[in-house]
């Protein structure tokens, strides 16, 4: 699914409570995320499921 398709679905079904950045994260490792264009980001807003181990922790993936 392309970024444009994701944005169209979000516009049709999500409540517009805040402005969203046009970014599609395709990879995460530790506290870093990468988008579909190869840009790297620090994840300062990680959700509960990645709060204590980060994205894609090897021991979690292996489990």
PDB file of C-alpha atoms in Angstrom:
ATOM      1  CA  UNK A   1       0.000   0.000   0.000  1.00  0.00           C
ATOM      2  CA  UNK A   2       1.390   3.391  -0.953  1.00  0.00           C
ATOM      3  CA  UNK A   3       1.647   6.444   1.280  1.00  0.00           C
ATOM      4  CA  UNK A   4      -1.052   8.155  -0.793  1.00  0.00           C
ATOM      5  CA  UNK A   5      -3.414   5.198  -0.240  1.00  0.00           C
ATOM      6  CA  UNK A   6      -2.723   5.252   3.502  1.00  0.00           C
ATOM      7  CA  UNK A   7      -3.402   8.991   3.640  1.00  0.00           C
ATOM      8  CA  UNK A   8      -6.679   8.565   1.729  1.00  0.00           C
ATOM      9  CA  UNK A   9      -7.833   5.841   4.144  1.00  0.00           C
ATOM     10  CA  UNK A  10      -6.905   7.976   7.123  1.00  0.00           C
ATOM     11  CA  UNK A  11      -8.730  11.006   5.703  1.00  0.00           C
ATOM     12  CA  UNK A  12     -11.850   8.908   5.129  1.00  0.00           C
ATOM     13  CA  UNK A  13     -11.913   7.119   8.484  1.00  0.00           C
ATOM     14  CA  UNK A  14      -9.869   8.954  11.144  1.00  0.00           C
ATOM     15  CA  UNK A  15     -10.971  11.911  13.237  1.00  0.00           C
ATOM     16  CA  UNK A  16      -8.808  14.917  12.256  1.00  0.00           C
ATOM     17  CA  UNK A  17      -7.709  15.852  15.783  1.00  0.00           C
ATOM     18  CA  UNK A  18      -4.242  17.072  14.768  1.00  0.00           C
ATOM     19  CA  UNK A  19      -2.091  17.584  11.677  1.00  0.00           C
ATOM     20  CA  UNK A  20      -0.222  14.447  10.657  1.00  0.00           C
ATOM     21  CA  UNK A  21       3.140  14.433   8.926  1.00  0.00           C
ATOM     22  CA  UNK A  22       3.166  12.755   5.508  1.00  0.00           C
ATOM     23  CA  UNK A  23       5.558   9.963   6.481  1.00  0.00           C
ATOM     24  CA  UNK A  24       5.408   6.191   6.102  1.00  0.00           C
ATOM     25  CA  UNK A  25       7.607   4.319   8.560  1.00  0.00           C
ATOM     26  CA  UNK A  26       8.859   1.051   7.116  1.00  0.00           C
ATOM     27  CA  UNK A  27      11.516   0.006   9.629  1.00  0.00           C
ATOM     28  CA  UNK A  28      12.278   0.440  13.296  1.00  0.00           C
ATOM     29  CA  UNK A  29      15.284  -0.516  15.389  1.00  0.00           C
ATOM     30  CA  UNK A  30      15.844   0.565  18.980  1.00  0.00           C
ATOM     31  CA  UNK A  31      14.780   4.219  19.231  1.00  0.00           C
ATOM     32  CA  UNK A  32      15.211   4.865  15.486  1.00  0.00           C
ATOM     33  CA  UNK A  33      12.689   4.712  12.654  1.00  0.00           C
ATOM     34  CA  UNK A  34      13.184   4.856   8.877  1.00  0.00           C
ATOM     35  CA  UNK A  35      10.662   6.032   6.313  1.00  0.00           C
ATOM     36  CA  UNK A  36       9.990   4.761   2.807  1.00  0.00           C
ATOM     37  CA  UNK A  37      12.421   7.355   1.406  1.00  0.00           C
ATOM     38  CA  UNK A  38      15.313   6.222   3.630  1.00  0.00           C
ATOM     39  CA  UNK A  39      15.214   9.136   6.099  1.00  0.00           C
ATOM     40  CA  UNK A  40      16.129   8.265   9.697  1.00  0.00           C
ATOM     41  CA  UNK A  41      14.199   9.575  12.723  1.00  0.00           C
ATOM     42  CA  UNK A  42      14.556   9.354  16.494  1.00  0.00           C
ATOM     43  CA  UNK A  43      11.291   8.060  17.972  1.00  0.00           C
ATOM     44  CA  UNK A  44      10.494  10.402  20.837  1.00  0.00           C
ATOM     45  CA  UNK A  45       6.845   9.299  20.899  1.00  0.00           C
ATOM     46  CA  UNK A  46       7.099   5.501  21.145  1.00  0.00           C
ATOM     47  CA  UNK A  47       3.915   3.745  22.199  1.00  0.00           C
ATOM     48  CA  UNK A  48       3.432   1.454  25.161  1.00  0.00           C
ATOM     49  CA  UNK A  49       4.450  -1.691  23.267  1.00  0.00           C
ATOM     50  CA  UNK A  50       7.921  -0.341  22.447  1.00  0.00           C
ATOM     51  CA  UNK A  51       8.459   1.836  25.497  1.00  0.00           C
ATOM     52  CA  UNK A  52      10.874  -0.408  27.382  1.00  0.00           C
ATOM     53  CA  UNK A  53      12.608  -2.433  24.630  1.00  0.00           C
ATOM     54  CA  UNK A  54      12.534  -0.230  21.535  1.00  0.00           C
ATOM     55  CA  UNK A  55      11.550  -1.234  18.023  1.00  0.00           C
ATOM     56  CA  UNK A  56      12.505  -4.689  16.744  1.00  0.00           C
ATOM     57  CA  UNK A  57      14.576  -5.777  19.757  1.00  0.00           C
ATOM     58  CA  UNK A  58      16.375  -9.032  18.731  1.00  0.00           C
ATOM     59  CA  UNK A  59      15.236 -11.007  21.792  1.00  0.00           C
ATOM     60  CA  UNK A  60      11.605  -9.987  21.254  1.00  0.00           C
ATOM     61  CA  UNK A  61      11.788 -10.818  17.535  1.00  0.00           C
ATOM     62  CA  UNK A  62      13.352 -14.203  18.290  1.00  0.00           C
ATOM     63  CA  UNK A  63      10.571 -15.034  20.765  1.00  0.00           C
TER      64      UNK A  63
END
